[in-house]
Amino acid sequence: MQHPGLWFEDGDLVLVANTACAQPISFLIHRCTFCKSPVFRRILLTNDFNFHPIYKDAIVWEVTDPAADVAVLLQCLYYDLPFNHAEPTVTVDLGGLLRLCKKYEFAEITARIIAQLKHEWPTSLAIWDIHETRIRTLSIAHAGAPDGQIDAQYLDNRLPEPASIIALAREFALPELFPAAFYALALVSSSANYDAFHADFLPESERQQLANGTRSARWPLLTPPDLLRLAKGHDRMRSQKSLTRALASSQRPQTKDCAAGCTSLLTALRELGDHTHDILGALTYLRLYISEPGQASRMKICAGCAKALCDASAALRLQIWRSLPEWFDLTGVELTA
Ligand SMILES: [Zn+2]
């Protein structure tokens, strides 16, 4: 079967790739394009090829790689990479693409994929903030949309899936992706299975969860050590005492400017800690909430206490971010501001 898009009439190389169930897919491309691969250049020099019966200038090269991955690689070679920093990858299997790029030594594309992955699963809190804001905006938009769908997509379709990133980070030795991916995975319920959530026939319970903005994960991709790390991180994230203790210690002594709400502030914070597992997100929300114009007076807290709380939540957030490698038992990865 000819690939509908990647078939150039003036091509001189027919690449035949396998599919899991259907017949192989053929791509008619240009040798000079694939020659960016040193591996392919060696294959060209050392192998004999048959010519295509119709496209008589074209040699036929059968590869063992999955056709879907080959198609993405060719898209990258002919056009551009199907992702950028503003628009993370969701539909493309980056693992499959990276595997091919490594195999055929496409060094430039490999470097760009790794740069994209490091941007999506950052070691810097400043970049994590960008993703957190994007996810919050998307979540709010989907929560307000009919059936939780925008352009026939649920929230879960629009965000990258963390368990596959953990598997990919392990396969390609990219340990710096682990902390952000483990943190994101720790926010997903273990009963939310990606394959069930994205099956052709969607059961009603899964459909409802998707409509409510529930995230899912590819749990079977995790190894026993991954699961142990996740369990350890869960324990740390769910022991909220450290969160309230840290916020309590940041509460400044009452001054003459203090208002009625200043003393009851801690009770409100304790509730925040009890009601969320996403500590980083909750601290961002708290800071944004308190610094909204007029919010301090509505909460009956003085400006000094409001500012102290904003500063404390920012400092605490950085402290928690830096602790993630320890929480998830990930040695050798350092997280920065
Ligand atoms: Zn006060």
Coordinates of C-alpha atoms and ligand atoms in Angstrom, one line a residue:
M1 CA 0.0 0.0 0.0
Q2 CA 1.3 3.4 -0.9
H3 CA 1.5 6.1 1.8
P4 CA -1.0 8.8 0.8
G5 CA 1.3 11.8 1.5
L6 CA 4.8 10.5 1.5
W7 CA 4.9 9.4 -2.1
F8 CA 7.0 11.7 -4.4
E9 CA 6.7 10.8 -8.1
D10 CA 10.3 11.8 -8.8
G11 CA 11.6 9.7 -5.9
D12 CA 14.4 7.2 -6.3
L13 CA 13.9 5.1 -3.1
V14 CA 10.9 3.0 -2.2
L15 CA 11.0 2.3 1.5
V16 CA 8.8 -0.6 2.6
A17 CA 7.8 -0.7 6.2
N18 CA 5.7 -3.2 8.3
T19 CA 2.4 -2.6 10.0
A20 CA 1.1 -4.8 12.9
C21 CA -2.0 -6.1 11.1
A22 CA -2.5 -4.5 7.6
Q23 CA -0.2 -5.0 4.6
P24 CA 3.2 -3.2 4.5
I25 CA 3.2 0.5 3.6
S26 CA 5.5 1.9 0.9
F27 CA 7.0 5.4 0.8
L28 CA 8.5 6.8 -2.4
I29 CA 11.2 9.2 -1.3
H30 CA 14.5 10.6 -2.3
R31 CA 17.7 8.9 -1.5
C32 CA 19.4 12.2 -0.9
T33 CA 16.9 12.9 1.9
F34 CA 17.6 9.7 3.7
C35 CA 21.3 10.0 3.1
K36 CA 21.5 12.3 6.1
S37 CA 21.7 9.0 7.9
P38 CA 25.3 7.6 8.0
V39 CA 23.8 4.2 8.6
F40 CA 21.8 4.4 5.4
R41 CA 24.8 5.6 3.5
R42 CA 26.7 2.5 4.6
I43 CA 23.7 0.3 3.6
L44 CA 23.6 1.9 0.2
L45 CA 27.3 1.2 -0.4
T46 CA 27.4 -2.4 0.8
N47 CA 24.1 -3.9 -0.3
D48 CA 22.5 -4.8 -3.6
F49 CA 18.9 -3.6 -4.2
N50 CA 16.2 -4.5 -6.6
F51 CA 14.6 -1.8 -8.7
H52 CA 10.9 -1.0 -8.4
P53 CA 8.9 -2.6 -11.3
I54 CA 7.0 0.6 -12.1
Y55 CA 9.3 3.4 -10.8
K56 CA 12.3 2.0 -12.6
D57 CA 14.8 4.5 -11.1
A58 CA 13.8 3.7 -7.6
I59 CA 15.5 1.0 -5.5
V60 CA 13.4 -0.9 -3.0
W61 CA 14.5 -1.1 0.6
E62 CA 12.5 -3.2 3.1
V63 CA 13.0 -2.2 6.7
T64 CA 11.8 -3.9 9.8
D65 CA 10.7 -0.7 11.5
P66 CA 7.0 0.1 12.2
A67 CA 5.4 2.1 9.3
A68 CA 3.9 4.6 11.7
D69 CA 7.3 5.5 13.1
V70 CA 8.8 5.6 9.6
A71 CA 6.0 8.0 8.5
V72 CA 6.7 10.4 11.4
L73 CA 10.5 10.3 10.7
L74 CA 9.9 11.1 7.0
Q75 CA 7.6 14.0 8.0
C76 CA 10.4 15.3 10.1
L77 CA 12.9 14.9 7.2
Y78 CA 10.7 16.5 4.6
Y79 CA 8.8 19.1 6.6
D80 CA 9.3 19.9 10.2
L81 CA 9.1 18.3 13.6
P82 CA 5.5 17.8 14.6
F83 CA 5.9 19.6 17.9
N84 CA 7.4 22.8 19.4
H85 CA 7.9 24.3 22.8
A86 CA 4.5 26.0 22.7
E87 CA 2.6 22.9 21.6
P88 CA 3.7 19.7 23.4
T89 CA 3.5 16.4 21.7
V90 CA 0.5 14.3 22.3
T91 CA -0.3 12.5 19.1
V92 CA 3.2 11.5 18.2
D93 CA 4.9 8.5 19.7
L94 CA 8.2 10.2 20.6
G95 CA 9.7 6.9 21.8
G96 CA 9.1 5.3 18.4
L97 CA 10.6 8.3 16.6
L98 CA 13.6 8.5 18.9
R99 CA 14.3 4.8 18.4
L100 CA 14.4 5.3 14.6
C101 CA 16.5 8.4 14.9
K102 CA 19.0 6.6 17.1
K103 CA 19.1 3.5 14.9
Y104 CA 19.7 5.5 11.7
E105 CA 21.9 8.1 13.4
F106 CA 19.8 11.2 12.5
A107 CA 21.8 13.2 15.0
E108 CA 20.1 16.6 14.5
I109 CA 16.5 15.3 14.9
T110 CA 17.6 13.2 17.9
A111 CA 18.9 16.3 19.6
R112 CA 15.7 18.3 18.8
I113 CA 13.5 15.5 20.2
I114 CA 15.5 15.3 23.4
A115 CA 15.4 19.1 23.7
Q116 CA 11.6 19.0 23.3
L117 CA 11.3 16.2 26.0
K118 CA 13.5 18.2 28.4
H119 CA 11.3 21.2 27.9
E120 CA 8.1 19.2 28.4
W121 CA 9.5 17.4 31.5
P122 CA 11.8 20.1 32.9
T123 CA 14.3 20.2 35.7
S124 CA 13.6 24.0 36.1
L125 CA 10.7 25.2 38.2
A126 CA 10.4 28.3 35.9
I127 CA 9.6 26.0 32.9
W128 CA 7.4 23.7 35.1
D129 CA 5.4 26.9 35.8
I130 CA 4.7 27.4 32.1
H131 CA 3.3 23.9 31.8
E132 CA 1.3 24.3 35.1
T133 CA -0.3 27.5 33.8
R134 CA -1.1 25.9 30.4
I135 CA -2.6 22.8 32.1
R136 CA -4.7 25.0 34.5
T137 CA -6.0 27.1 31.5
L138 CA -6.9 24.0 29.5
S139 CA -8.5 22.3 32.6
I140 CA -10.7 25.4 33.2
A141 CA -11.7 25.5 29.5
H142 CA -12.6 21.8 29.4
A143 CA -14.5 22.0 32.7
G144 CA -16.7 24.7 31.1
A145 CA -17.2 22.9 27.8
P146 CA -20.2 20.6 27.1
D147 CA -19.3 17.0 28.0
G148 CA -15.8 18.3 28.9
Q149 CA -14.9 18.3 25.2
I150 CA -13.4 20.9 23.0
D151 CA -13.0 20.1 19.3
A152 CA -14.2 16.5 20.1
Q153 CA -11.2 16.1 22.5
Y154 CA -11.2 15.5 26.2
L155 CA -8.6 17.1 28.4
D156 CA -6.8 13.7 28.7
N157 CA -6.3 13.7 24.9
R158 CA -4.5 17.1 25.0
L159 CA -1.8 16.4 27.5
P160 CA 1.2 14.1 27.3
E161 CA 1.0 10.8 29.2
P162 CA 3.6 10.5 32.0
A163 CA 4.1 6.7 32.3
S164 CA 5.2 6.4 28.6
I165 CA 7.7 9.2 29.3
I166 CA 9.1 7.3 32.3
A167 CA 9.5 4.2 30.1
L168 CA 11.1 6.4 27.4
A169 CA 13.5 8.1 29.9
R170 CA 14.6 4.7 31.1
E171 CA 15.1 3.3 27.5
F172 CA 17.1 6.3 26.3
A173 CA 18.9 7.1 29.6
L174 CA 17.3 10.5 30.2
P175 CA 17.0 10.5 34.0
E176 CA 16.4 14.3 34.1
L177 CA 12.9 13.6 32.8
F178 CA 12.0 11.4 35.7
P179 CA 11.1 13.9 38.5
A180 CA 8.5 15.9 36.5
A181 CA 7.1 12.8 35.0
F182 CA 6.8 11.0 38.3
Y183 CA 5.2 14.0 39.9
A184 CA 2.7 14.2 37.1
L185 CA 2.0 10.5 37.3
A186 CA 1.5 10.7 41.1
L187 CA -1.5 12.9 40.4
V188 CA -3.2 10.3 38.2
S189 CA -5.5 7.7 39.9
S190 CA -4.3 4.1 39.5
S191 CA -7.7 3.1 38.3
A192 CA -7.6 5.5 35.4
N193 CA -6.1 3.2 32.7
Y194 CA -5.1 5.0 29.4
D195 CA -6.0 2.0 27.2
A196 CA -9.5 1.8 28.7
F197 CA -9.9 5.6 28.4
H198 CA -8.9 5.6 24.8
A199 CA -10.5 2.4 23.5
D200 CA -12.6 2.5 20.4
F201 CA -15.6 1.4 22.5
L202 CA -15.6 3.8 25.5
P203 CA -17.5 2.4 28.5
E204 CA -19.9 4.9 30.2
S205 CA -17.9 5.1 33.4
E206 CA -14.7 6.0 31.6
R207 CA -16.6 8.4 29.4
Q208 CA -17.9 10.2 32.4
Q209 CA -14.5 10.4 34.0
L210 CA -13.0 11.8 30.8
A211 CA -15.8 14.4 30.7
N212 CA -14.9 15.4 34.2
G213 CA -11.3 16.0 33.2
T214 CA -9.9 12.9 34.7
R215 CA -6.3 12.1 33.6
S216 CA -5.2 8.5 32.7
A217 CA -1.9 6.7 32.5
R218 CA -0.3 3.7 30.8
W219 CA 0.2 1.9 34.1
P220 CA 1.4 -1.4 32.5
L221 CA 4.5 0.4 31.2
L222 CA 5.9 0.8 34.7
T223 CA 8.5 -1.6 36.1
P224 CA 8.4 -2.8 39.8
P225 CA 11.1 -0.3 40.7
D226 CA 9.1 2.5 39.1
L227 CA 6.0 1.5 41.1
L228 CA 8.0 1.5 44.3
R229 CA 9.4 5.0 43.5
L230 CA 5.8 6.2 42.8
A231 CA 4.6 4.7 46.1
K232 CA 7.4 6.4 48.0
G233 CA 6.6 9.8 46.3
H234 CA 2.9 9.3 47.1
D235 CA 3.6 8.9 50.8
R236 CA 5.6 12.1 50.8
M237 CA 3.0 14.0 48.8
R238 CA 0.1 12.8 51.0
S239 CA 1.8 13.6 54.3
Q240 CA 0.6 17.2 54.3
K241 CA 1.9 17.9 57.7
S242 CA 5.1 19.3 56.3
L243 CA 3.2 21.6 54.1
T244 CA 1.0 23.1 56.9
R245 CA 4.0 23.2 59.3
A246 CA 6.1 25.1 56.8
L247 CA 3.3 27.5 56.1
A248 CA 2.6 27.9 59.8
S249 CA 6.2 28.8 60.5
S250 CA 5.9 31.4 57.8
Q251 CA 3.0 33.1 59.6
R252 CA 4.3 36.3 61.1
P253 CA 3.4 37.6 64.5
Q254 CA 0.3 39.7 64.7
T255 CA 0.8 43.4 64.2
K256 CA -1.4 46.4 65.0
D257 CA -2.4 46.4 61.3
C258 CA -3.7 42.8 61.5
A259 CA -7.3 42.1 60.7
A260 CA -9.8 39.6 61.9
G261 CA -8.9 37.0 59.2
C262 CA -5.2 37.0 60.0
T263 CA -5.5 34.6 62.8
S264 CA -7.8 32.1 61.0
L265 CA -5.6 32.0 58.0
L266 CA -3.9 28.8 59.0
T267 CA -7.1 26.9 59.3
A268 CA -7.9 27.8 55.7
L269 CA -4.4 26.7 54.7
R270 CA -4.7 23.4 56.5
E271 CA -7.9 22.7 54.5
L272 CA -6.0 23.5 51.3
G273 CA -3.4 20.9 52.3
D274 CA -6.0 18.3 53.1
H275 CA -7.8 18.6 49.8
T276 CA -5.1 18.3 47.2
H277 CA -2.3 16.1 46.3
D278 CA -0.9 18.5 43.7
I279 CA 1.0 20.5 46.3
L280 CA 2.9 22.5 43.7
G281 CA -0.3 23.5 41.9
A282 CA -2.0 24.3 45.2
L283 CA 0.7 26.7 46.3
T284 CA 0.6 28.5 42.9
Y285 CA -3.2 28.7 43.2
L286 CA -2.9 30.1 46.8
R287 CA -0.4 32.7 45.7
L288 CA -2.5 33.8 42.7
Y289 CA -5.6 33.8 44.8
I290 CA -4.3 35.9 47.7
S291 CA -2.6 38.4 45.3
E292 CA -5.8 39.1 43.4
P293 CA -6.8 42.7 43.8
G294 CA -9.2 43.1 46.8
Q295 CA -8.8 39.5 47.9
A296 CA -7.0 40.3 51.1
S297 CA -9.7 42.6 52.3
R298 CA -12.4 40.2 51.3
M299 CA -10.6 37.5 53.4
K300 CA -10.1 40.1 56.1
I301 CA -6.4 39.7 56.2
C302 CA -3.9 42.6 56.4
A303 CA -1.7 43.5 53.5
G304 CA 1.4 42.4 55.5
C305 CA 0.1 38.9 56.2
A306 CA -1.1 38.6 52.6
K307 CA 2.4 39.4 51.3
A308 CA 4.1 37.2 53.8
L309 CA 1.9 34.3 52.7
C310 CA 2.6 34.9 49.0
D311 CA 6.4 34.9 49.7
A312 CA 6.1 31.9 51.9
S313 CA 4.2 29.9 49.3
A314 CA 6.7 30.7 46.6
A315 CA 9.6 29.7 48.8
L316 CA 7.9 26.5 49.9
R317 CA 7.1 25.6 46.4
L318 CA 10.7 25.9 45.3
Q319 CA 11.7 23.8 48.3
I320 CA 9.2 21.1 47.4
W321 CA 10.3 21.2 43.8
R322 CA 13.9 20.7 44.8
S323 CA 12.8 17.8 47.0
L324 CA 11.1 15.8 44.3
P325 CA 14.1 13.6 43.4
E326 CA 14.5 12.6 47.0
W327 CA 10.7 12.0 47.4
F328 CA 10.7 9.7 44.4
D329 CA 14.0 8.1 45.2
L330 CA 15.7 9.5 42.1
T331 CA 19.4 9.9 42.8
G332 CA 21.7 12.0 40.6
V333 CA 19.0 14.4 39.3
E334 CA 19.1 18.0 40.5
L335 CA 16.2 20.4 40.1
T336 CA 16.7 24.1 39.8
A337 CA 14.7 27.3 40.2
Ligands
ZN1 ZN -1.9 40.4 59.5

